[in-house]
Tab-separated table of C-alpha atoms in Angstrom:
chain	number	residue	atom	x	y	z
A	1	MET	CA	0.223	-0.235	-0.148
A	2	THR	CA	2.977	2.276	0.626
A	3	ASP	CA	3.434	2.373	-3.374
A	4	LEU	CA	0.326	3.720	-4.014
A	5	LEU	CA	0.441	5.913	-0.816
A	6	ARG	CA	3.570	7.509	-2.383
A	7	ARG	CA	1.827	8.365	-5.397
A	8	ALA	CA	-0.606	10.614	-3.763
A	9	LEU	CA	1.718	12.679	-1.807
A	10	PRO	CA	3.038	14.773	-4.604
A	11	LEU	CA	-1.130	15.583	-4.627
A	12	TYR	CA	-0.773	16.868	-1.112
A	13	GLY	CA	2.602	18.670	-2.021
A	14	LEU	CA	4.293	16.603	-0.253
A	15	PRO	CA	7.510	14.498	-1.132
A	16	PRO	CA	6.796	10.847	-2.648
A	17	ASP	CA	9.658	9.915	-0.648
A	18	MET	CA	8.388	11.544	2.631
A	19	PRO	CA	8.541	8.700	5.530
A	20	LEU	CA	5.362	7.048	5.912
A	21	THR	CA	4.063	5.018	9.242
A	22	LEU	CA	0.565	3.139	9.429
A	23	LEU	CA	-1.114	3.868	12.538
A	24	ASN	CA	-3.984	1.961	12.395
A	25	ARG	CA	-5.787	-0.511	10.023
A	26	SER	CA	-9.225	-1.266	10.941
A	27	GLU	CA	-12.030	-0.506	8.370
A	28	ASN	CA	-9.367	1.802	6.451
A	29	GLU	CA	-5.557	2.086	7.427
A	30	THR	CA	-3.985	5.576	8.617
A	31	TRP	CA	-0.854	6.461	7.709
A	32	ARG	CA	1.381	9.409	8.935
A	33	ALA	CA	3.164	11.525	6.382
A	34	GLY	CA	4.618	14.508	7.630
A	35	PRO	CA	2.601	17.184	8.566
A	36	LEU	CA	-0.889	15.083	7.366
A	37	ILE	CA	-2.848	11.639	8.343
A	38	LEU	CA	-3.992	10.569	5.377
A	39	ARG	CA	-6.769	7.539	5.293
A	40	LEU	CA	-6.240	5.100	2.727
A	41	HIS	CA	-10.338	3.365	2.586
A	42	ARG	CA	-10.641	-0.018	2.051
A	43	GLN	CA	-11.919	-0.866	-1.184
A	44	GLY	CA	-15.151	-1.418	-1.645
A	45	TYR	CA	-16.826	0.103	1.319
A	46	HIS	CA	-17.542	3.544	0.524
A	47	SER	CA	-18.555	5.332	-2.779
A	48	LYS	CA	-16.538	8.699	-4.006
A	49	PRO	CA	-19.750	10.773	-3.764
A	50	GLU	CA	-20.189	9.347	-0.281
A	51	ILE	CA	-16.650	10.222	0.821
A	52	ALA	CA	-16.872	13.773	-0.097
A	53	SER	CA	-20.422	13.726	1.140
A	54	GLU	CA	-18.291	13.098	4.623
A	55	LEU	CA	-15.934	15.917	3.761
A	56	ALA	CA	-18.913	18.004	3.202
A	57	TRP	CA	-20.064	17.557	6.629
A	58	LEU	CA	-16.504	17.986	8.350
A	59	SER	CA	-16.110	21.261	6.535
A	60	ALA	CA	-19.536	22.869	7.419
A	61	LEU	CA	-18.683	21.921	11.428
A	62	GLN	CA	-15.295	23.506	11.280
A	63	ASP	CA	-14.468	26.342	13.956
A	64	LEU	CA	-18.327	26.069	15.537
A	65	PRO	CA	-18.687	26.926	19.015
A	66	GLY	CA	-17.616	24.287	21.708
A	67	LEU	CA	-17.410	21.609	18.997
A	68	ASN	CA	-13.773	20.034	17.884
A	69	THR	CA	-13.415	17.934	15.391
A	70	VAL	CA	-10.939	16.683	12.900
A	71	ARG	CA	-9.951	19.119	9.829
A	72	PRO	CA	-10.125	17.701	5.960
A	73	ILE	CA	-7.307	18.919	3.995
A	74	PRO	CA	-8.187	18.982	0.199
A	75	GLY	CA	-5.654	17.599	-2.645
A	76	ALA	CA	-4.249	18.850	-6.180
A	77	GLN	CA	-7.710	16.564	-6.888
A	78	GLY	CA	-9.825	17.577	-4.671
A	79	PRO	CA	-11.419	16.567	-1.258
A	80	VAL	CA	-11.093	13.079	-2.437
A	81	THR	CA	-7.800	11.666	-4.259
A	82	GLN	CA	-8.371	8.833	-6.318
A	83	ILE	CA	-5.375	6.627	-7.018
A	84	ASP	CA	-6.403	3.383	-9.439
A	85	ASP	CA	-9.571	2.164	-7.900
A	86	ARG	CA	-8.696	2.920	-3.999
A	87	PHE	CA	-9.479	6.360	-2.382
A	88	ILE	CA	-7.477	8.657	-0.146
A	89	VAL	CA	-8.523	11.725	1.692
A	90	ALA	CA	-6.062	13.893	4.189
A	91	PHE	CA	-6.416	15.502	7.742
A	92	ALA	CA	-4.434	17.564	9.744
A	93	PRO	CA	-3.271	15.775	12.782
A	94	ILE	CA	-4.613	16.335	16.331
A	95	ALA	CA	-3.124	16.561	19.214
A	96	GLY	CA	-3.230	14.051	22.189
A	97	GLN	CA	-4.089	10.739	23.160
A	98	GLU	CA	-7.167	8.394	21.947
A	99	LEU	CA	-9.143	7.863	24.930
A	100	GLN	CA	-8.747	4.553	26.807
A	101	PRO	CA	-10.980	2.485	28.475
A	102	GLY	CA	-8.878	2.467	31.618
A	103	ASP	CA	-8.495	6.228	31.309
A	104	ASP	CA	-11.624	7.814	34.184
A	105	LEU	CA	-13.968	8.000	31.638
A	106	ALA	CA	-16.947	9.811	33.689
A	107	ARG	CA	-14.860	12.780	33.725
A	108	TRP	CA	-15.207	12.911	29.796
A	109	PHE	CA	-18.768	11.242	29.200
A	110	GLY	CA	-20.079	14.373	30.257
A	111	PRO	CA	-18.348	16.828	27.697
A	112	LEU	CA	-18.886	13.780	24.990
A	113	GLY	CA	-22.215	14.139	25.447
A	114	ALA	CA	-22.425	18.224	25.201
A	115	ILE	CA	-20.035	17.556	21.734
A	116	THR	CA	-22.751	15.045	20.539
A	117	ALA	CA	-25.724	17.508	21.610
A	118	ARG	CA	-23.676	20.431	19.524
A	119	LEU	CA	-23.413	17.756	16.899
A	120	HIS	CA	-27.325	16.803	16.425
A	121	LEU	CA	-28.445	20.346	16.721
A	122	GLN	CA	-26.138	21.279	13.901
A	123	SER	CA	-27.031	18.358	11.785
A	124	ARG	CA	-31.003	19.768	12.183
A	125	GLN	CA	-30.666	23.012	10.984
A	126	TRP	CA	-28.023	21.935	8.435
A	127	THR	CA	-28.706	21.636	4.683
A	128	PRO	CA	-26.426	19.234	2.648
A	129	PRO	CA	-24.559	20.121	-0.792
A	130	PRO	CA	-26.459	18.520	-3.729
A	131	GLY	CA	-25.297	14.824	-3.874
A	132	PHE	CA	-24.881	14.358	-0.364
A	133	THR	CA	-25.221	10.840	-0.122
A	134	ARG	CA	-24.601	8.416	3.315
A	135	LYS	CA	-25.333	5.116	4.750
A	136	CYS	CA	-28.562	4.748	6.488
A	137	TRP	CA	-27.849	2.840	10.139
A	138	ASP	CA	-31.239	1.519	10.637
A	139	VAL	CA	-32.837	-1.668	11.243
A	140	ASP	CA	-32.489	-3.114	7.805
A	141	SER	CA	-29.129	-2.122	7.397
A	142	ILE	CA	-27.704	-3.601	10.561
A	143	LEU	CA	-30.463	-6.684	11.319
A	144	GLY	CA	-31.583	-7.110	8.093
A	145	PRO	CA	-30.670	-9.968	5.466
A	146	ASN	CA	-28.026	-7.376	3.807
A	147	PRO	CA	-26.236	-5.620	6.328
A	148	HIS	CA	-23.583	-3.162	5.914
A	149	TRP	CA	-21.126	-4.392	8.586
A	150	GLY	CA	-22.037	-8.357	8.195
A	151	ASP	CA	-24.461	-10.935	9.688
A	152	TRP	CA	-23.674	-11.535	13.457
A	153	ARG	CA	-24.622	-15.288	12.787
A	154	GLN	CA	-21.094	-15.740	11.702
A	155	ALA	CA	-19.996	-14.363	14.889
A	156	PRO	CA	-16.930	-16.691	15.841
A	157	GLY	CA	-18.174	-19.116	19.253
A	158	LEU	CA	-22.092	-18.625	18.128
A	159	ASP	CA	-23.449	-22.276	18.613
A	160	ALA	CA	-26.999	-23.495	17.925
A	161	THR	CA	-28.240	-22.273	21.185
A	162	GLY	CA	-26.533	-18.884	20.850
A	163	LYS	CA	-27.898	-18.361	17.711
A	164	ASP	CA	-31.371	-19.156	19.160
A	165	LEU	CA	-30.823	-16.768	22.164
A	166	LEU	CA	-29.999	-13.984	19.438
A	167	THR	CA	-32.535	-14.474	16.855
A	168	ARG	CA	-34.785	-13.948	19.614
A	169	ALA	CA	-33.663	-11.019	21.354
A	170	THR	CA	-32.676	-9.113	18.038
A	171	ASP	CA	-36.526	-9.388	16.733
A	172	THR	CA	-38.087	-8.691	19.991
A	173	LEU	CA	-34.968	-5.280	19.186
A	174	ALA	CA	-36.080	-4.776	16.026
A	175	ALA	CA	-39.613	-4.614	16.598
A	176	ARG	CA	-39.002	-1.667	19.390
A	177	LEU	CA	-37.056	-0.368	16.793
A	178	ARG	CA	-39.421	-0.161	14.395
A	179	ALA	CA	-42.465	1.115	16.513
A	180	TYR	CA	-39.985	4.370	17.926
A	181	GLY	CA	-39.459	5.000	14.060
A	182	THR	CA	-37.215	6.749	11.568
A	183	GLY	CA	-38.976	10.453	12.103
A	184	PRO	CA	-36.709	13.630	11.996
A	185	GLU	CA	-37.460	13.946	16.111
A	186	THR	CA	-35.714	10.434	16.709
A	187	PHE	CA	-33.189	10.064	13.188
A	188	GLY	CA	-30.922	11.987	11.026
A	189	LEU	CA	-27.465	12.574	10.193
A	190	ILE	CA	-25.311	11.246	12.884
A	191	HIS	CA	-21.271	10.472	13.554
A	192	ALA	CA	-22.596	6.936	14.251
A	193	ASP	CA	-18.712	5.480	15.537
A	194	LEU	CA	-18.213	7.800	18.549
A	195	ARG	CA	-16.357	5.189	20.134
A	196	LEU	CA	-13.141	5.777	22.363
A	197	ALA	CA	-10.604	5.312	20.155
A	198	ASN	CA	-12.246	8.066	17.734
A	199	LEU	CA	-12.147	10.834	20.817
A	200	MET	CA	-8.843	12.144	21.225
A	201	VAL	CA	-8.097	13.936	24.643
A	202	HIS	CA	-5.457	16.900	25.019
A	203	GLY	CA	-5.426	18.299	28.167
A	204	THR	CA	-9.292	19.768	28.871
A	205	THR	CA	-9.789	19.003	25.296
A	206	LEU	CA	-11.934	16.435	24.138
A	207	THR	CA	-11.806	16.411	19.710
A	208	ALA	CA	-14.035	13.877	18.127
A	209	ILE	CA	-12.377	12.013	15.019
A	210	ASP	CA	-13.210	9.799	12.081
A	211	PHE	CA	-16.229	10.659	10.487
A	212	ASP	CA	-16.286	7.915	8.053
A	213	ASP	CA	-19.368	5.820	8.984
A	214	CYS	CA	-21.295	9.149	9.546
A	215	GLY	CA	-24.987	8.556	8.082
A	216	PHE	CA	-28.495	8.944	9.127
A	217	GLY	CA	-29.236	6.597	12.126
A	218	TRP	CA	-31.404	7.563	15.891
A	219	TRP	CA	-29.819	10.422	17.676
A	220	VAL	CA	-29.025	9.025	20.204
A	221	TYR	CA	-27.237	5.755	18.796
A	222	ASP	CA	-24.255	8.179	19.145
A	223	LEU	CA	-24.428	7.317	22.877
A	224	ALA	CA	-24.646	3.529	22.406
A	225	ALA	CA	-21.410	3.753	19.627
A	226	ALA	CA	-19.186	5.742	22.120
A	227	LEU	CA	-19.660	2.445	24.515
A	228	SER	CA	-18.828	0.326	21.750
A	229	PHE	CA	-16.256	-2.711	23.298
A	230	ILE	CA	-17.344	-1.825	27.001
A	231	GLU	CA	-20.557	-2.617	26.989
A	232	THR	CA	-20.615	-5.025	30.107
A	233	ASP	CA	-18.233	-2.728	32.187
A	234	PRO	CA	-19.476	-1.883	35.557
A	235	ARG	CA	-18.559	1.506	34.906
A	236	LEU	CA	-21.872	1.850	31.963
A	237	PRO	CA	-24.953	3.586	33.928
A	238	ASP	CA	-22.763	5.775	35.331
A	239	LEU	CA	-21.373	6.866	31.933
A	240	ILE	CA	-24.957	6.743	30.238
A	241	ALA	CA	-25.746	9.010	33.592
A	242	ALA	CA	-22.927	11.638	32.690
A	243	TRP	CA	-23.579	11.607	28.637
A	244	VAL	CA	-27.190	12.327	29.681
A	245	THR	CA	-26.109	15.198	31.541
A	246	GLY	CA	-23.944	16.701	28.917
A	247	TYR	CA	-25.958	16.533	26.403
A	248	SER	CA	-29.047	17.853	28.145
A	249	ARG	CA	-27.293	21.141	29.077
A	250	ILE	CA	-26.960	21.654	25.584
A	251	ALA	CA	-30.013	20.214	23.723
A	252	ALA	CA	-33.557	18.756	24.926
A	253	LEU	CA	-33.519	14.934	25.339
A	254	PRO	CA	-36.894	13.706	25.512
A	255	ASP	CA	-37.529	11.033	27.658
A	256	SER	CA	-38.738	8.825	24.434
A	257	ASP	CA	-34.982	8.800	23.748
A	258	ARG	CA	-33.861	8.627	26.402
A	259	ALA	CA	-36.334	5.318	27.602
A	260	MET	CA	-34.592	4.005	24.018
A	261	ILE	CA	-30.943	3.790	25.299
A	262	PRO	CA	-30.406	-0.188	26.352
A	263	ALA	CA	-32.197	-0.713	23.365
A	264	LEU	CA	-29.209	0.864	21.208
A	265	ILE	CA	-27.002	-0.060	23.483
A	266	PHE	CA	-27.809	-3.792	22.083
A	267	LEU	CA	-28.097	-2.815	18.936
A	268	ARG	CA	-24.432	-1.643	18.421
A	269	ARG	CA	-23.494	-4.664	20.394
A	270	VAL	CA	-25.063	-7.210	17.770
A	271	LEU	CA	-23.688	-4.772	15.432
A	272	LEU	CA	-20.323	-5.417	16.821
A	273	THR	CA	-19.993	-8.925	16.888
A	274	ALA	CA	-21.350	-8.907	13.629
A	275	TRP	CA	-18.151	-6.223	12.301
A	276	LEU	CA	-15.515	-7.953	14.062
A	277	ALA	CA	-16.950	-11.304	12.817
A	278	THR	CA	-15.974	-9.820	9.204
A	279	ARG	CA	-13.159	-7.803	10.337
A	280	ALA	CA	-10.917	-10.603	12.037
A	281	ASP	CA	-7.688	-8.781	9.899
A	282	SER	CA	-8.133	-5.567	11.888
A	283	ASP	CA	-6.072	-4.200	14.767
A	284	THR	CA	-9.603	-3.937	16.467
A	285	GLY	CA	-10.636	-7.751	15.212
A	286	ARG	CA	-7.448	-9.415	16.934
A	287	ALA	CA	-7.413	-7.458	20.071
A	288	LEU	CA	-11.438	-8.167	20.816
A	289	GLY	CA	-12.606	-10.063	18.169
A	290	GLY	CA	-13.103	-13.963	18.922
A	291	PRO	CA	-15.426	-15.963	21.239
A	292	ALA	CA	-15.514	-14.074	23.992
A	293	TYR	CA	-16.773	-11.457	22.505
A	294	THR	CA	-19.629	-13.203	20.945
A	295	LEU	CA	-20.386	-14.577	24.555
A	296	GLY	CA	-20.620	-11.271	25.506
A	297	THR	CA	-23.068	-10.584	23.259
A	298	LEU	CA	-25.017	-13.301	24.288
A	299	THR	CA	-24.984	-12.661	27.817
A	300	LEU	CA	-26.578	-8.808	27.080
A	301	ALA	CA	-29.097	-10.858	24.688
A	302	ASP	CA	-30.162	-12.964	28.222
A	303	ARG	CA	-30.438	-9.576	30.045
A	304	PHE	CA	-31.948	-7.921	27.476
A	305	LEU	CA	-35.048	-10.173	27.007
A	306	THR	CA	-35.252	-10.643	30.554
A	307	ASP	CA	-35.473	-6.772	31.835
A	308	GLU	CA	-34.518	-5.094	28.088
A	309	LEU	CA	-30.983	-3.718	30.278
A	310	ALA	CA	-32.933	-2.192	32.961
A	311	ASP	CA	-29.990	-0.661	34.313
A	312	PHE	CA	-28.859	1.234	31.135
A	313	ARG	CA	-31.714	3.387	31.706
A	314	PRO	CA	-31.100	6.553	32.726
């Protein structure tokens, strides 16, 4: 991949022999190239118009009060660079470190709730440019026959008993979500992946990065995404409460949305279970995937059927 990236470097005013450092391999590959961060997109996932739409929203978010986000850097071809059949985009580097599970997360989930509320306020008021297109994160695209991130039925370690449990739980979940609906009061353009690895901490500043999965989803799904891979952490009720408090200081959070938080946390867990089954080659897949994660999903499924994850209700 470095040869492909080197062909792109002059399009950003950089020499082709600029040192390249691989930072992360997940859905895409993220590289450091001198003064820029380059994202090499996974082949066949996002179209060029989808990527351009992500960057259009990011550009609209720049320099808004109380909202820190990564800044896209255009190249000679514009916002999206194409080399052969691959897409590359560039960003300004962000100072700080990724938020980690071992950090004092309760300290940061209040500010994260406030950032999320500001994102949602902008999204509700913003008029996207012509041709804007992003994926939809709804029941069909997550739990349906052709899901964006794979089929949870392929999860490692999932036996017939587990498959039956998850089938019953996801059927119940789908019915709840369909009743909740996708009207503008509950559903809109969201980040959709505000997990810890996509939050940079520098001093007292929290910055949201990696809008690669932004799309149309339930507003409070952004909280569920923030809890990715830590859904069984005993701190979860406190983190949810802190997020809700931070969000409510900036924007209204109706009781109907609060009531759906447990269901959306479970939805996100099922989505990640499917994703890990199809992304075993990613850094995250190697670190967190496998039967143990599937077992945790089954535990949450049983709790969801028993009391709908009552301890996750704020």
